[in-house]
């Protein structure tokens, strides 16, 4: 395990000679420690570098006279404190066999991680933090990063349990029956399911495709449409399930080692996914949907799930799957 030299680093990461790999924001909080462990397991599973980033800002200081000047300039003091925070991640990585880079970067925490996400395969952050990562409910970083990141983002909730084992075993995902669940609404292309399948393969877990349709009591009539009846709802559910099972077959053909199942369930999509997140290895959603699921930045489903999830949630932006691990969103 190697930590890069302890200098404050500008946002100039060469994607060829210095790939970011799995990026994790770290501020020393309990939630950051949980995110650090999850990021380490992901980096080890997909075989890439783990980049631990501590961000710091330098406020504008006004000193009334020369005698008031601090012995160490404020920017140097902040940078040194940030490097200490980043170095504080190392004891929590004891026994980790992969490559680690520690980075101290000047800038707003959310902005730093969003910019670095353009050179990362995956970004990971705790649901809340302190200092540069402090926010409300979700946390300013865990809310901004999934909405603006250039790579998939995993938000790790406070309920995540770091195992008490030691050495490599501490960071190795144990195959099991807990599935990776991906929430679909019919608007996605294959990127979302492809990334979910890759996550399932890395974890040795099955994959479950879930699509929700609203219950009858949430439909409303208009001049152009009548309120559907139960027969209509059942028929729509059967048609959607047939499409979803076709997607499941295609995924199984692509990687027979990952078991893939599918279901269409009637209910509120956020509530259904929150319930699934209790037992899921990972829950995967897109940033935006369509119709009832459409919103300005994060869709109502992804936002609602992040606020209430009982397990890690991956939010996937609109990406070109061929460029994952290199950079950028899908061209508009």
Coordinates of C-alpha atoms in Angstrom, one line a residue:
X1 CA 0.0 0.0 0.0
X2 CA 1.4 3.4 -1.0
X3 CA 0.3 6.9 -0.1
X4 CA 1.2 9.6 -2.6
X5 CA 3.5 12.4 -1.4
X6 CA 1.9 14.7 1.2
X7 CA 1.5 17.9 -0.8
X8 CA -1.7 19.8 -1.5
X9 CA -2.6 18.5 -4.9
X10 CA -4.3 20.6 -7.7
X11 CA -7.1 19.2 -9.8
X12 CA -4.8 17.9 -12.5
X13 CA -5.2 14.1 -12.4
X14 CA -3.8 12.5 -15.6
X15 CA -6.2 9.7 -16.4
X16 CA -3.4 7.6 -18.0
X17 CA -0.5 8.0 -15.6
X18 CA -2.5 8.7 -12.4
X19 CA -6.0 7.1 -12.6
X20 CA -8.3 8.0 -9.7
X21 CA -10.0 4.6 -9.6
X22 CA -12.4 4.5 -6.7
X23 CA -12.7 8.0 -5.3
X24 CA -13.9 8.5 -1.6
X25 CA -14.4 11.7 0.3
X26 CA -12.9 11.5 3.8
X27 CA -13.2 13.9 6.7
X28 CA -12.6 11.6 9.7
X29 CA -16.2 11.3 10.7
X30 CA -17.9 8.0 11.5
X31 CA -19.8 8.2 8.2
X32 CA -16.5 8.8 6.3
X33 CA -15.0 5.7 7.9
X34 CA -17.9 3.7 6.7
X35 CA -17.6 5.1 3.2
X36 CA -13.9 4.5 3.3
X37 CA -14.4 0.8 4.0
X38 CA -17.0 0.4 1.4
X39 CA -14.9 2.2 -1.2
X40 CA -11.9 -0.1 -0.3
X41 CA -14.0 -3.2 -0.9
X42 CA -15.1 -1.9 -4.3
X43 CA -11.6 -0.9 -5.4
X44 CA -10.3 -4.3 -4.4
X45 CA -13.2 -6.1 -6.1
X46 CA -12.7 -4.3 -9.4
X47 CA -8.9 -4.1 -9.2
X48 CA -8.1 -0.4 -9.2
X49 CA -6.6 2.3 -7.1
X50 CA -8.4 3.7 -4.0
X51 CA -8.1 7.5 -3.9
X52 CA -8.9 9.1 -0.5
X53 CA -9.5 12.8 -0.8
X54 CA -9.7 15.4 2.0
X55 CA -10.9 18.8 0.9
X56 CA -10.2 22.2 2.6
X57 CA -11.0 25.8 2.0
X58 CA -9.1 28.9 3.0
X59 CA -11.3 31.8 4.3
X60 CA -10.4 35.4 3.6
X61 CA -8.7 36.6 6.7
X62 CA -8.3 40.3 7.8
X63 CA -5.6 41.2 10.3
X64 CA -5.6 44.7 11.9
X65 CA -1.8 44.9 12.1
X66 CA 1.4 42.9 11.5
X67 CA 1.5 41.7 15.1
X68 CA -1.8 39.8 14.4
X69 CA -0.4 37.8 11.6
X70 CA -0.2 34.0 12.5
X71 CA 3.2 32.4 12.5
X72 CA 2.0 30.0 9.7
X73 CA 0.0 31.4 6.8
X74 CA -3.6 30.3 6.9
X75 CA -3.5 28.4 3.6
X76 CA -0.5 26.4 4.8
X77 CA -2.1 25.6 8.1
X78 CA -5.3 24.5 6.4
X79 CA -3.4 22.4 3.9
X80 CA -1.4 20.7 6.7
X81 CA -4.6 20.0 8.7
X82 CA -6.2 18.5 5.6
X83 CA -3.2 16.3 5.0
X84 CA -3.5 15.0 8.6
X85 CA -7.1 14.2 8.0
X86 CA -6.3 12.2 4.9
X87 CA -3.5 10.4 6.7
X88 CA -6.0 9.5 9.4
X89 CA -7.6 7.1 6.9
X90 CA -4.6 4.8 6.9
X91 CA -5.2 3.1 10.3
X92 CA -8.7 2.2 9.0
X93 CA -7.1 0.5 6.0
X94 CA -4.7 -1.7 8.0
X95 CA -4.2 -4.9 6.1
X96 CA -5.7 -3.5 2.8
X97 CA -3.7 -5.2 0.0
X98 CA -4.5 -2.7 -2.8
X99 CA -3.0 0.6 -3.9
X100 CA -4.0 3.7 -2.0
X101 CA -3.5 7.4 -2.9
X102 CA -4.0 10.1 -0.3
X103 CA -4.9 13.5 -1.7
X104 CA -5.4 16.9 0.0
X105 CA -7.2 19.3 -2.4
X106 CA -8.1 22.9 -1.9
X107 CA -11.7 23.7 -2.6
X108 CA -15.3 23.1 -1.6
X109 CA -15.7 19.4 -0.8
X110 CA -18.7 18.8 -3.1
X111 CA -17.0 20.7 -6.0
X112 CA -13.7 18.9 -5.5
X113 CA -15.4 15.5 -5.6
X114 CA -17.5 16.4 -8.6
X115 CA -14.5 17.5 -10.6
X116 CA -12.4 14.5 -9.7
X117 CA -15.3 12.2 -10.5
X118 CA -14.6 12.9 -14.2
X119 CA -11.5 10.8 -13.8
X120 CA -12.9 8.1 -11.5
X121 CA -14.6 4.8 -12.1
X122 CA -16.7 5.2 -9.0
X123 CA -17.2 7.8 -6.3
X124 CA -18.1 6.9 -2.7
X125 CA -19.3 9.2 0.1
X126 CA -20.9 8.9 3.5
X127 CA -24.5 10.0 4.0
X128 CA -23.3 12.8 6.3
X129 CA -20.1 14.2 7.5
X130 CA -18.5 17.0 9.5
X131 CA -16.3 20.0 8.6
X132 CA -16.1 20.3 4.9
X133 CA -18.6 17.5 4.5
X134 CA -21.2 18.7 6.9
X135 CA -24.8 19.3 5.6
X136 CA -28.4 18.7 6.3
X137 CA -30.5 15.5 6.2
X138 CA -28.4 13.8 3.5
X139 CA -25.4 16.1 3.7
X140 CA -24.4 18.8 1.2
X141 CA -21.8 16.4 -0.5
X142 CA -23.9 13.3 -0.5
X143 CA -26.7 15.3 -2.1
X144 CA -24.6 17.3 -4.6
X145 CA -22.3 14.5 -5.8
X146 CA -24.9 12.0 -7.1
X147 CA -26.6 14.9 -9.0
X148 CA -23.5 16.2 -10.7
X149 CA -20.9 13.4 -10.8
X150 CA -19.4 12.2 -14.0
X151 CA -19.3 8.6 -12.8
X152 CA -21.6 6.4 -10.7
X153 CA -21.8 7.5 -7.0
X154 CA -22.4 5.3 -4.0
X155 CA -23.8 6.9 -0.9
X156 CA -23.2 4.8 2.2
X157 CA -25.7 5.2 5.0
X158 CA -25.0 5.4 8.7
X159 CA -26.5 1.9 9.2
X160 CA -23.6 0.4 7.2
X161 CA -21.6 -2.0 9.4
X162 CA -17.9 -2.3 9.0
X163 CA -16.8 -5.9 9.8
X164 CA -14.5 -6.6 12.7
X165 CA -12.3 -9.0 10.8
X166 CA -8.7 -8.1 10.0
X167 CA -6.4 -8.2 7.0
X168 CA -7.5 -8.8 3.5
X169 CA -10.6 -10.5 4.7
X170 CA -11.9 -7.2 6.1
X171 CA -12.0 -5.8 2.6
X172 CA -13.2 -8.8 0.6
X173 CA -16.8 -9.1 -0.4
X174 CA -18.2 -12.5 0.6
X175 CA -20.5 -14.0 -2.0
X176 CA -24.0 -14.4 -0.7
X177 CA -27.7 -14.4 -1.6
X178 CA -28.3 -10.7 -0.8
X179 CA -29.0 -9.2 -4.3
X180 CA -28.0 -6.1 -6.1
X181 CA -31.4 -4.5 -6.8
X182 CA -31.8 -2.1 -9.7
X183 CA -34.8 0.2 -9.9
X184 CA -36.2 0.7 -13.4
X185 CA -39.0 2.8 -14.9
X186 CA -38.7 2.0 -18.6
X187 CA -36.8 5.1 -19.5
X188 CA -33.3 3.7 -19.0
X189 CA -31.0 2.3 -21.6
X190 CA -28.7 -0.7 -20.9
X191 CA -26.1 1.4 -19.0
X192 CA -27.9 1.1 -15.7
X193 CA -28.5 -2.6 -15.8
X194 CA -25.0 -3.2 -17.2
X195 CA -23.4 -1.4 -14.3
X196 CA -25.7 -3.1 -11.8
X197 CA -24.7 -6.5 -13.3
X198 CA -21.0 -5.6 -13.0
X199 CA -21.5 -4.6 -9.3
X200 CA -23.3 -7.9 -8.7
X201 CA -20.5 -9.9 -10.4
X202 CA -17.8 -8.1 -8.3
X203 CA -19.8 -8.9 -5.1
X204 CA -20.6 -12.5 -6.0
X205 CA -24.3 -11.6 -5.7
X206 CA -27.5 -12.1 -7.7
X207 CA -29.1 -9.3 -9.6
X208 CA -32.8 -8.3 -9.3
X209 CA -34.5 -6.0 -11.7
X210 CA -37.4 -4.1 -10.1
X211 CA -40.0 -1.9 -11.8
X212 CA -42.8 -0.2 -9.9
X213 CA -46.2 0.9 -11.2
X214 CA -48.5 3.2 -9.2
X215 CA -51.6 1.7 -7.5
X216 CA -55.0 2.5 -8.8
X217 CA -55.8 5.0 -6.1
X218 CA -53.1 7.3 -7.4
X219 CA -54.4 7.5 -10.9
X220 CA -56.6 10.4 -11.8
X221 CA -59.1 10.9 -14.6
X222 CA -58.9 13.7 -17.1
X223 CA -60.8 14.8 -20.2
X224 CA -58.5 12.6 -22.3
X225 CA -58.3 9.5 -20.1
X226 CA -60.5 7.5 -17.7
X227 CA -59.3 6.0 -14.5
X228 CA -58.0 2.5 -15.2
X229 CA -59.6 -0.5 -13.5
X230 CA -57.9 -3.5 -11.9
X231 CA -58.0 -5.5 -15.1
X232 CA -56.1 -2.8 -17.0
X233 CA -53.5 -2.7 -14.2
X234 CA -53.0 -6.4 -14.2
X235 CA -52.6 -6.4 -18.0
X236 CA -50.1 -3.6 -17.8
X237 CA -48.1 -5.4 -15.1
X238 CA -48.0 -8.6 -17.3
X239 CA -46.8 -6.6 -20.3
X240 CA -44.1 -4.8 -18.3
X241 CA -43.0 -8.0 -16.7
X242 CA -42.6 -9.7 -20.1
X243 CA -40.3 -6.8 -21.2
X244 CA -38.3 -6.9 -17.9
X245 CA -37.8 -10.7 -18.1
X246 CA -36.5 -10.2 -21.7
X247 CA -33.9 -7.8 -20.3
X248 CA -33.1 -10.4 -17.6
X249 CA -32.5 -13.1 -20.2
X250 CA -30.2 -10.8 -22.2
X251 CA -28.2 -10.1 -19.0
X252 CA -27.9 -13.8 -18.2
X253 CA -26.7 -14.4 -21.7
X254 CA -24.1 -11.7 -21.3
X255 CA -22.8 -13.1 -18.0
X256 CA -24.2 -16.5 -17.0
X257 CA -22.3 -16.4 -13.7
X258 CA -24.7 -13.7 -12.4
X259 CA -28.2 -15.0 -11.6
X260 CA -30.8 -12.4 -12.7
X261 CA -34.5 -12.2 -11.7
X262 CA -37.2 -9.6 -12.4
X263 CA -40.4 -8.4 -10.9
X264 CA -43.0 -5.7 -11.5
X265 CA -44.6 -4.5 -8.3
X266 CA -47.6 -2.2 -7.6
X267 CA -46.7 0.6 -5.2
X268 CA -44.8 3.7 -4.5
X269 CA -41.3 3.3 -6.1
X270 CA -39.5 5.0 -3.3
X271 CA -41.2 2.9 -0.6
X272 CA -40.6 -0.3 -2.6
X273 CA -36.9 0.4 -3.1
X274 CA -36.4 1.5 0.5
X275 CA -37.9 -1.7 1.7
X276 CA -35.7 -3.7 -0.7
X277 CA -32.6 -1.8 0.4
X278 CA -32.9 -3.4 3.9
X279 CA -31.7 -6.7 2.5
X280 CA -29.9 -5.7 -0.7
X281 CA -26.2 -5.8 -1.2
X282 CA -26.6 -2.6 -3.2
X283 CA -29.5 -0.7 -4.6
X284 CA -29.0 1.0 -8.0
X285 CA -31.0 3.8 -9.6
X286 CA -30.5 6.4 -12.3
X287 CA -30.3 10.1 -11.6
X288 CA -33.6 10.9 -13.4
X289 CA -36.6 9.1 -14.7
X290 CA -39.6 10.2 -16.7
X291 CA -43.2 11.0 -16.0
X292 CA -43.9 10.6 -12.3
X293 CA -40.2 10.1 -11.7
X294 CA -38.8 13.2 -13.4
X295 CA -37.1 16.0 -11.5
X296 CA -34.6 18.8 -12.1
X297 CA -31.4 17.2 -10.8
X298 CA -31.9 14.1 -8.8
X299 CA -35.1 12.4 -9.7
X300 CA -37.7 12.1 -6.9
X301 CA -37.1 8.4 -6.7
X302 CA -33.3 8.6 -6.4
X303 CA -33.5 11.5 -3.9
X304 CA -36.2 9.8 -1.8
X305 CA -34.2 6.6 -1.8
X306 CA -31.0 8.3 -0.7
X307 CA -32.8 9.9 2.2
X308 CA -34.3 6.7 3.5
X309 CA -32.2 3.8 2.3
X310 CA -31.1 1.2 4.8
X311 CA -28.1 0.1 2.7
X312 CA -25.6 1.5 0.1
X313 CA -27.2 3.2 -2.9
X314 CA -25.5 3.7 -6.3
X315 CA -26.8 6.6 -8.4
X316 CA -25.8 6.3 -12.1
X317 CA -25.8 9.5 -14.2
X318 CA -26.4 9.5 -18.0
X319 CA -23.2 7.8 -19.1
X320 CA -21.7 6.3 -22.2
X321 CA -20.9 2.8 -21.0
X322 CA -17.9 2.5 -23.2
X323 CA -16.3 5.4 -21.4
X324 CA -16.8 4.3 -17.8
X325 CA -13.5 4.5 -16.0
X326 CA -12.2 7.2 -18.4
X327 CA -14.3 10.4 -18.3
X328 CA -17.4 12.4 -19.0
X329 CA -21.1 12.1 -19.3
X330 CA -22.8 11.0 -22.5
X331 CA -22.7 13.8 -25.1
X332 CA -25.9 15.7 -25.3

